[in-house]
Every structure is written in structure tokens, then in C-alpha cells.
mmCIF file of C-alpha atoms in Angstrom:
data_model
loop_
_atom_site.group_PDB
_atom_site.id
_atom_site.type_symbol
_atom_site.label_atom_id
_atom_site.label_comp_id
_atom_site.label_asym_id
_atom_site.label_seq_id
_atom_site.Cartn_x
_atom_site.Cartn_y
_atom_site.Cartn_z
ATOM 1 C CA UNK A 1020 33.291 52.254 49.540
ATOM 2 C CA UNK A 1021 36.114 54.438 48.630
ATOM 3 C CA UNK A 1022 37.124 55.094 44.800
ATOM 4 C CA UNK A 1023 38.389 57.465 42.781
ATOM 5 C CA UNK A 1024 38.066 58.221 38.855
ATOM 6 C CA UNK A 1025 40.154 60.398 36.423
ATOM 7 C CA UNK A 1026 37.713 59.743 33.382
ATOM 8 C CA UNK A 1027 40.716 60.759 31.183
ATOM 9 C CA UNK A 1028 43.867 58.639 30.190
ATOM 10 C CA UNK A 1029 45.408 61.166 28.443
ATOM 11 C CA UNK A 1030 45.519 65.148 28.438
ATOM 12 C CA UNK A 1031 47.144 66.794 25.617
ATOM 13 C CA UNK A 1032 47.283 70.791 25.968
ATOM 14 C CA UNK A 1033 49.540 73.296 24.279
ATOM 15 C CA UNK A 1034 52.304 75.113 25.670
ATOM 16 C CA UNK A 1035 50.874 78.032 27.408
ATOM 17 C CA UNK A 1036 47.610 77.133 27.405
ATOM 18 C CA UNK A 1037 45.717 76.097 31.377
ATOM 19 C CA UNK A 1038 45.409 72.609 31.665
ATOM 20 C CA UNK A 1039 42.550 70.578 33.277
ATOM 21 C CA UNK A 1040 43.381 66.999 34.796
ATOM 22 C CA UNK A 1041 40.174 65.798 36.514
ATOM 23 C CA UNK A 1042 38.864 63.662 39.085
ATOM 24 C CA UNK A 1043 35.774 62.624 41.169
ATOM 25 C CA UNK A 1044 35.543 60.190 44.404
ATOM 26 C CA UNK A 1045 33.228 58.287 46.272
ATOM 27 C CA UNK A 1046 33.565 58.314 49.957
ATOM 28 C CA UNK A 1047 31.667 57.444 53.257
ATOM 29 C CA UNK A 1048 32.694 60.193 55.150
ATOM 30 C CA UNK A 1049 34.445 63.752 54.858
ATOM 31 C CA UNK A 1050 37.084 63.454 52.008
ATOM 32 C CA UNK A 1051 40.704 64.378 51.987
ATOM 33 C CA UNK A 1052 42.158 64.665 48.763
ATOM 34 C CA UNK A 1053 44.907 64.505 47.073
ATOM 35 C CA UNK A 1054 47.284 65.293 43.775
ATOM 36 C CA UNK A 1055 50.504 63.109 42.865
ATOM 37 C CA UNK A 1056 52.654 63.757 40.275
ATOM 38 C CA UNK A 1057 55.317 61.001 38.408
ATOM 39 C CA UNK A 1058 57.772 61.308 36.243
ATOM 40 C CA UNK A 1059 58.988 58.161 34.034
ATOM 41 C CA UNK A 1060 60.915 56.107 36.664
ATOM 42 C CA UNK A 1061 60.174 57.962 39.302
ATOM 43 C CA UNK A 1062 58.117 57.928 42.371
ATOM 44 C CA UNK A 1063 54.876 60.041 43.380
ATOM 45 C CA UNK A 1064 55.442 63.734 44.062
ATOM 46 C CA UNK A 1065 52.976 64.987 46.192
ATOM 47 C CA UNK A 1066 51.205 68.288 44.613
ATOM 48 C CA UNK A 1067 48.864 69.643 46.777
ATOM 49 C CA UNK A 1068 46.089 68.665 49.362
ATOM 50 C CA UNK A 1069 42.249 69.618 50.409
ATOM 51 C CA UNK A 1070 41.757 68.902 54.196
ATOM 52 C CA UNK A 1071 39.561 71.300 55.347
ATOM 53 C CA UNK A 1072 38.812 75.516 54.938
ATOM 54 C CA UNK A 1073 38.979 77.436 51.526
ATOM 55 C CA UNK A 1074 37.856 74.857 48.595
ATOM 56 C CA UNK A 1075 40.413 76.196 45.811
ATOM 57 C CA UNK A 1076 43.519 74.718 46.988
ATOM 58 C CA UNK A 1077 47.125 76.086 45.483
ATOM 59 C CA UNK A 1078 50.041 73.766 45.600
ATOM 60 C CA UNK A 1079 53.505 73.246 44.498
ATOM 61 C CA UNK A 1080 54.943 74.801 40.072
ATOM 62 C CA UNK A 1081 51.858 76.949 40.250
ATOM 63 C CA UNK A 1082 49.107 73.959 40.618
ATOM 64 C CA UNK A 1083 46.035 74.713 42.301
ATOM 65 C CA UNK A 1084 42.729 72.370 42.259
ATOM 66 C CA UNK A 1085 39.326 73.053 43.187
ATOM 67 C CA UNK A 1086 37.377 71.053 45.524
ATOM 68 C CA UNK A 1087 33.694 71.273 44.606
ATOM 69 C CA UNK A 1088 31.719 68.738 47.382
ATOM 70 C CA UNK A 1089 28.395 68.441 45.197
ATOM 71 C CA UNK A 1090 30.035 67.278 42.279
ATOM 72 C CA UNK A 1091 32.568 65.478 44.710
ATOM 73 C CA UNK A 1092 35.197 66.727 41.984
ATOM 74 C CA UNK A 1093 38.637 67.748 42.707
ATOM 75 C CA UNK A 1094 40.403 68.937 39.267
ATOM 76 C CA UNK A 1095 43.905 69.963 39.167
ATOM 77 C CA UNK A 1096 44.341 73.202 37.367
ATOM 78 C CA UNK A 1097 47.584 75.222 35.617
ATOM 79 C CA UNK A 1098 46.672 78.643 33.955
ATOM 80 C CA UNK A 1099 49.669 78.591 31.848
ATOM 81 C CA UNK A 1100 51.325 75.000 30.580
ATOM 82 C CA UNK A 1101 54.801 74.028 30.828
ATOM 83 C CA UNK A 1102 56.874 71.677 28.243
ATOM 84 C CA UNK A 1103 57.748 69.973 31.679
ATOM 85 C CA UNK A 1104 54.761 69.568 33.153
ATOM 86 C CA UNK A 1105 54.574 66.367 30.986
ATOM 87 C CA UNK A 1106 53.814 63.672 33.449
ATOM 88 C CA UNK A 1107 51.538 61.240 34.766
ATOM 89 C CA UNK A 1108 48.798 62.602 37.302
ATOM 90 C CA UNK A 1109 47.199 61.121 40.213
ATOM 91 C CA UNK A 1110 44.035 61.982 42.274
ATOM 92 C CA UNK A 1111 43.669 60.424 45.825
ATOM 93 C CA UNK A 1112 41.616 60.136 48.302
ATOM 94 C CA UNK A 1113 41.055 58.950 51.673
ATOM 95 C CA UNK A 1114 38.375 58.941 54.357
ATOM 96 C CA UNK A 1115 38.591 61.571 56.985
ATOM 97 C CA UNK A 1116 36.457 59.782 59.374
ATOM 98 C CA UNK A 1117 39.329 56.394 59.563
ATOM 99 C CA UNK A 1118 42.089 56.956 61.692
ATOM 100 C CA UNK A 1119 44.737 55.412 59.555
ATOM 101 C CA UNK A 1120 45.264 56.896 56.498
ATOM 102 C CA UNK A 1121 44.788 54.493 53.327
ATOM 103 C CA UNK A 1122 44.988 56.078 50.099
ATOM 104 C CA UNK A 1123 42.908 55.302 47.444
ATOM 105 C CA UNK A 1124 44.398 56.224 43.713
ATOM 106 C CA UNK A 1125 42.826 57.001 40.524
ATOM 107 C CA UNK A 1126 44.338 55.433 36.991
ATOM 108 C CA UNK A 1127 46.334 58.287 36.344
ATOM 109 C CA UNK A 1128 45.908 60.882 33.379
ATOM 110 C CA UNK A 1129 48.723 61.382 31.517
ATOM 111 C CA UNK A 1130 49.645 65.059 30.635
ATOM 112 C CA UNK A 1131 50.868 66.038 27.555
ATOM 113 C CA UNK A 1132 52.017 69.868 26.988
ATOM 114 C CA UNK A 1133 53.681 70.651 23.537
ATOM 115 C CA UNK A 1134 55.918 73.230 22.277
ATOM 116 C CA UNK B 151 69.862 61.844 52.571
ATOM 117 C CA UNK B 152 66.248 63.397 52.863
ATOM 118 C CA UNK B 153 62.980 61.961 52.185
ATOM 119 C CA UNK B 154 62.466 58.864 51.155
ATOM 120 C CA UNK B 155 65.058 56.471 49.589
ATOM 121 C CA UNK B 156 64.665 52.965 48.480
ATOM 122 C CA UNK B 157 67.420 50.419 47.548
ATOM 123 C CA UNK B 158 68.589 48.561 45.051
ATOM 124 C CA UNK B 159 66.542 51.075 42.089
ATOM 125 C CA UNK B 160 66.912 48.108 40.056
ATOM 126 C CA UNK B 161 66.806 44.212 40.931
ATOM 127 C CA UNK B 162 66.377 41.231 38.242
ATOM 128 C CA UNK B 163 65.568 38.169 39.883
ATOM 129 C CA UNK B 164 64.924 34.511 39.136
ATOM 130 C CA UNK B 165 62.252 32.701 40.980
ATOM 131 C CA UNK B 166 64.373 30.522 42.917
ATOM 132 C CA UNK B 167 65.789 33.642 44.053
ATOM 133 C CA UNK B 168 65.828 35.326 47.169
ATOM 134 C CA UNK B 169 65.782 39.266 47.725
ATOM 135 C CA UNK B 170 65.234 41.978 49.750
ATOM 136 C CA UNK B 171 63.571 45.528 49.458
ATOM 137 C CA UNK B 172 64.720 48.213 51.516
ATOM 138 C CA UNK B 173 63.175 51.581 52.437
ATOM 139 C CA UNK B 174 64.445 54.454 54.439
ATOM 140 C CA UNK B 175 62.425 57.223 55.428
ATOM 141 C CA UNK B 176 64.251 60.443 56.753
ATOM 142 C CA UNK B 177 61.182 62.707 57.488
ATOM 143 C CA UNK B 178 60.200 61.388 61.522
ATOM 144 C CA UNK B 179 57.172 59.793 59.733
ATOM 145 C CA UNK B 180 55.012 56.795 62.163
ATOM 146 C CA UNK B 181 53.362 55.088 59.499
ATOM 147 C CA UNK B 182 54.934 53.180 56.787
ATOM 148 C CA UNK B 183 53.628 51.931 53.024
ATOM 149 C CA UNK B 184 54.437 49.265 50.190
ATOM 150 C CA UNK B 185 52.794 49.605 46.791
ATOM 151 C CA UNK B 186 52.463 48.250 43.640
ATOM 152 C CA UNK B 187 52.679 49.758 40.637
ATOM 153 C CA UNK B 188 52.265 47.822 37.484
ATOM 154 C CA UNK B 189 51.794 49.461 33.855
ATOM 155 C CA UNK B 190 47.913 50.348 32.848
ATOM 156 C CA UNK B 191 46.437 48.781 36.305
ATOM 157 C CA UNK B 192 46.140 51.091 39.271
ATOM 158 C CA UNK B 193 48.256 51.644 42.436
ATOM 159 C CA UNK B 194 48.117 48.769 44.857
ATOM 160 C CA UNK B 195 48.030 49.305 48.476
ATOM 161 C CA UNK B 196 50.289 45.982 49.856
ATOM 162 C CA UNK B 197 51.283 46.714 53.376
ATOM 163 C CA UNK B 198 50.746 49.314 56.051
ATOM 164 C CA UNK B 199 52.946 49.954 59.216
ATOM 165 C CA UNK B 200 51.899 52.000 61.848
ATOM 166 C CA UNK B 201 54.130 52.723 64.628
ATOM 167 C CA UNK B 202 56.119 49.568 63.209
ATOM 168 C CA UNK B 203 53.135 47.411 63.549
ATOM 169 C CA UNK B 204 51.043 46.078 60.515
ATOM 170 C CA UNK B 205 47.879 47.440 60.261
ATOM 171 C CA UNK B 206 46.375 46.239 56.754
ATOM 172 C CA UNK B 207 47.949 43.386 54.468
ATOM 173 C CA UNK B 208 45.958 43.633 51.468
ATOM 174 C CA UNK B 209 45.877 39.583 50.419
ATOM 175 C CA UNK B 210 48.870 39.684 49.463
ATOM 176 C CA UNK B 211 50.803 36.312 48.580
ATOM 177 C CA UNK B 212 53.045 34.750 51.354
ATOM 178 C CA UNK B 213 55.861 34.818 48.584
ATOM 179 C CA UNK B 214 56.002 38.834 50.272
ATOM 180 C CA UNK B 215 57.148 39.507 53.006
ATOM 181 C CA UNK B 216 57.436 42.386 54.615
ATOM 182 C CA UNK B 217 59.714 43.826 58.235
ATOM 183 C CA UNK B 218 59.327 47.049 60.003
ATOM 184 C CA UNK B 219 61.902 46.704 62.813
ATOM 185 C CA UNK B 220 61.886 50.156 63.638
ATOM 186 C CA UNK B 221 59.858 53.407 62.488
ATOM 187 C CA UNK B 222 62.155 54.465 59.912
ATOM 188 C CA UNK B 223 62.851 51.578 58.176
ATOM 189 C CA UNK B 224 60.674 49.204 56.295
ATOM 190 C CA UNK B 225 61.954 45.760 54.231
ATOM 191 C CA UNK B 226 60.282 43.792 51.428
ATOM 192 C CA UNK B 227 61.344 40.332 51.442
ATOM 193 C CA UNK B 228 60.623 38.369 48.208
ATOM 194 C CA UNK B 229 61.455 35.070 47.913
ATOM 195 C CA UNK B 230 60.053 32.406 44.762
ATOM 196 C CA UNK B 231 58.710 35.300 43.094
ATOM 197 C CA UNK B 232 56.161 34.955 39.106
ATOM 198 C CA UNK B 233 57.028 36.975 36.604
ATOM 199 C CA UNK B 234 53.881 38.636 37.147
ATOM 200 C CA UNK B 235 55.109 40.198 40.300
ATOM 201 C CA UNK B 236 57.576 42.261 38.176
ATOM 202 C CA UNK B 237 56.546 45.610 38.740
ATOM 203 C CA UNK B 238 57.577 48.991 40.342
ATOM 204 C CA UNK B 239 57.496 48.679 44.033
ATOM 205 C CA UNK B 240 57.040 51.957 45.599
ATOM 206 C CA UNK B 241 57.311 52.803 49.915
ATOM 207 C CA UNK B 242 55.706 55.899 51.479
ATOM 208 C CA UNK B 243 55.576 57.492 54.503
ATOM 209 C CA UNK B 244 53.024 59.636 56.252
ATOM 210 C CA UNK B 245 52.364 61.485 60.167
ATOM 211 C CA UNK B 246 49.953 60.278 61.151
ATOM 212 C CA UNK B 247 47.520 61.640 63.729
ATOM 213 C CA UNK B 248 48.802 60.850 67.462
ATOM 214 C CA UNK B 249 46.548 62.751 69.838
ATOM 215 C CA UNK B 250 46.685 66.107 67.469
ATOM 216 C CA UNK B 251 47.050 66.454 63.698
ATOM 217 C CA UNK B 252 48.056 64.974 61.175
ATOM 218 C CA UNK B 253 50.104 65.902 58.253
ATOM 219 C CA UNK B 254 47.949 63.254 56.331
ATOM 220 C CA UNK B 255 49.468 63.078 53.046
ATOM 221 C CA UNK B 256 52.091 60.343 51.668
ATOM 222 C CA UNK B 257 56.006 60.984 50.536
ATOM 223 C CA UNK B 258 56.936 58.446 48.499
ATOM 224 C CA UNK B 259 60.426 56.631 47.538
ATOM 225 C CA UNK B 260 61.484 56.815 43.976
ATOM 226 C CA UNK B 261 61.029 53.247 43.547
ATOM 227 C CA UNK B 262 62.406 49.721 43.049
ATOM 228 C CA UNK B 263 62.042 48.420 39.846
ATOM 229 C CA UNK B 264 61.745 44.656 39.607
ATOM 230 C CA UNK B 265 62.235 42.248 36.738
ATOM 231 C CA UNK B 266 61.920 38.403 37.552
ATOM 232 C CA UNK B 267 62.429 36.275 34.871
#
């Protein structure tokens, strides 16, 4: 079965500081994953992906994640925190080996960053 | 208009009501979403569309119905909706694989938010 946990409901990090948002899955074959961002009222911005190749992944406001396949982990990194990063995060995942692409989601951490 | 757009933003509803969804997506996409997004429970896969044919309906109650009548549109009918359906209803779209690759991840719509009383 397919799953994914973000053991963390809430992040809170100081502005200027790297954040850490994290995220394991459980899946039957080869993952792809996956990083979402929302902002209140808003839909899911996708962030960046791991398909295949190089396992630190860099994505879109200077996000990167790091796909680490023993610890089937996928944390989304910043090295330096914005004020407006503030949002919820979400990990996903789905199963390389299916030919249609369901998603499955995490809870969501919610980010934090203060002045 | 680019990406994904979704109409009304906002709908409040009785349950005698009837309403519709609608979802738009810009981006030459073949496969098409509805979620579910209520507060502190996770995101719920409803519906999937590929090349304007359902794929997975994920028990979902008859009271939902969706229509795909072409590849870049996708409707959410609701008709004698609970108030527990009120929720954030979210529609994505993805390229997926046709012979080649894929582009594999989802663009989502800002969102419908939903109120029945």
C-alpha cells in the first residue's frame, strides 16, 4: 500500500534560519515524489519533484529536497527562511510502476517563519 | 487564462439545492482530478479522468456527480448535498504518459469553497 507521513503538524523556524519540513512513504514499487505548497484559500502549488537521476532535487523560491531511498525520506529543505514562506506543506507520492498517476498526500506541516 | 481555473470560488448551498462545479484546465493536460479537502483530515482523491474517461471513483456518494465531456473541462455536479460535504473542492490536471513520458506531477485549481447549510 501507498502512504505518506509528515510526522510534524507544525514547523516553526526563524527568519533566516534553513528550514526542514519532512516526510517518509511507503510504496510497492519505484517512488515518485512530490512537494505542494498552499497558501490560506488557495490551491496546491507544485514545488519540486524526484523522478529519477541525482537524489537532491532543487525546485521552485530556492527549495530543494533530498531523496534518501533507505530511509524512504524525502525532506524539503530552505537554507535561508522567508517571512513568506509561511504556508502549509505537502509531501506526495505515487507509484512509478502504475500507469495512471494517483497521488497519495501526507497531512500537511504547517510552516511557520518569524521576523 | 492559464493553468487551472475553477468556478464559482465560493458557493453556499442548501440541501435541496442543486449545483454545479466547474474546472478548466489550460495546460493540454489528458488526465483530470477532483479532491477533497476538509480542515485537519487529509486530501481526498474523488474522481479521476483520463482521456475524458473515469478511471477511479473513490466510493464516493451518488449525491456527486461528476462530467468530463471533453479533455479540458471537468464538472462536479452536487445535488442534496450534508453539511458534512462542505469542504474545499480542489481539480488538477496532469500529462500523463501516452507512449513516451510523462510530466507526472499535478497543477491544481485554486479551489471551490463550499458551504451547505
Amino acid at each position: 500500500a501507498q502512504s505518506v507521513a509528515q510526522p510534524e503538524d507544525q514547523v516553526n523556524v526563524a527568519e533566516g534560519n534553513p528550514l526542514t519540513v519532512k516526510c517518509t512513504y511507503s510504496v510497492s514499487g519505484n517512488p515518485y515524489l512530490f512537494w505542494y505548497v498552499q497558501y490560506p484559500n488557495r490551491g496546491l502549488q507544485f514545488l519540486l519533484k524526484y523522478i529519477t537521476g541525482d537524489n537532491l532535487v532543487k525546485g521552485s523560491y530556492g527549495f530543494e529536497a533530498e531523496f534518501n531511498k533507505s530511509q524512504t525520506s524525502f525532506h524539503l529543505k530552505k537554507p535561508s527562511a522567508l517571512v513568506s514562506d509561511s504556508a502549509l506543506y505537502f509531501c506526495a507520492v505515487r507509484d512509478s510502476s502504475l500507469t495512471l498517476g494517483r497521488l497519495y498526500f501526507g497531512r500537511g506541516t504547517q510552516l511557520t517563519v518569524w521576523p | 487564462e492559464t493553468g487551472v481555473t475553477q468556478t464559482p470560488r465560493h458557493l453556499v448551498m442548501g440541501m435541496t439545492n442543486k449545483k454545479s462545479l466547474k474546472c478548466e484546465q489550460h495546460l493540454g493536460h489528458n488526465a483530470m482530478y477532483w479532491y477533497k479537502q476538509s480542515a485537519k483530515k487529509p486530501l481526498e482523491l474523488m474522481f479521476v479522468y483520463s482521456l475524458e474517461e473515469r478511471v477511479e471513483n473513490n466510493s464516493v456518494p451518488s449525491r456527486f456527480s461528476p462530467e468530463c465531456p471533453n479533455s479540458s473541462h471537468l464538472f462536479l455536479h452536487l445535488h442534496t448535498l450534508q453539511p458534512e460535504d462542505s469542504a474545499l473542492y480542489l481539480c488538477a490536471s496532469s500529462q500523463e504518459p501516452e507512449g513516451g513520458t510523462g510530466i507526472y506531477e499535478q497543477y491544481f485549481g485554486p479551489g471551490t469553497r463550499l458551504t451547505v447549510t
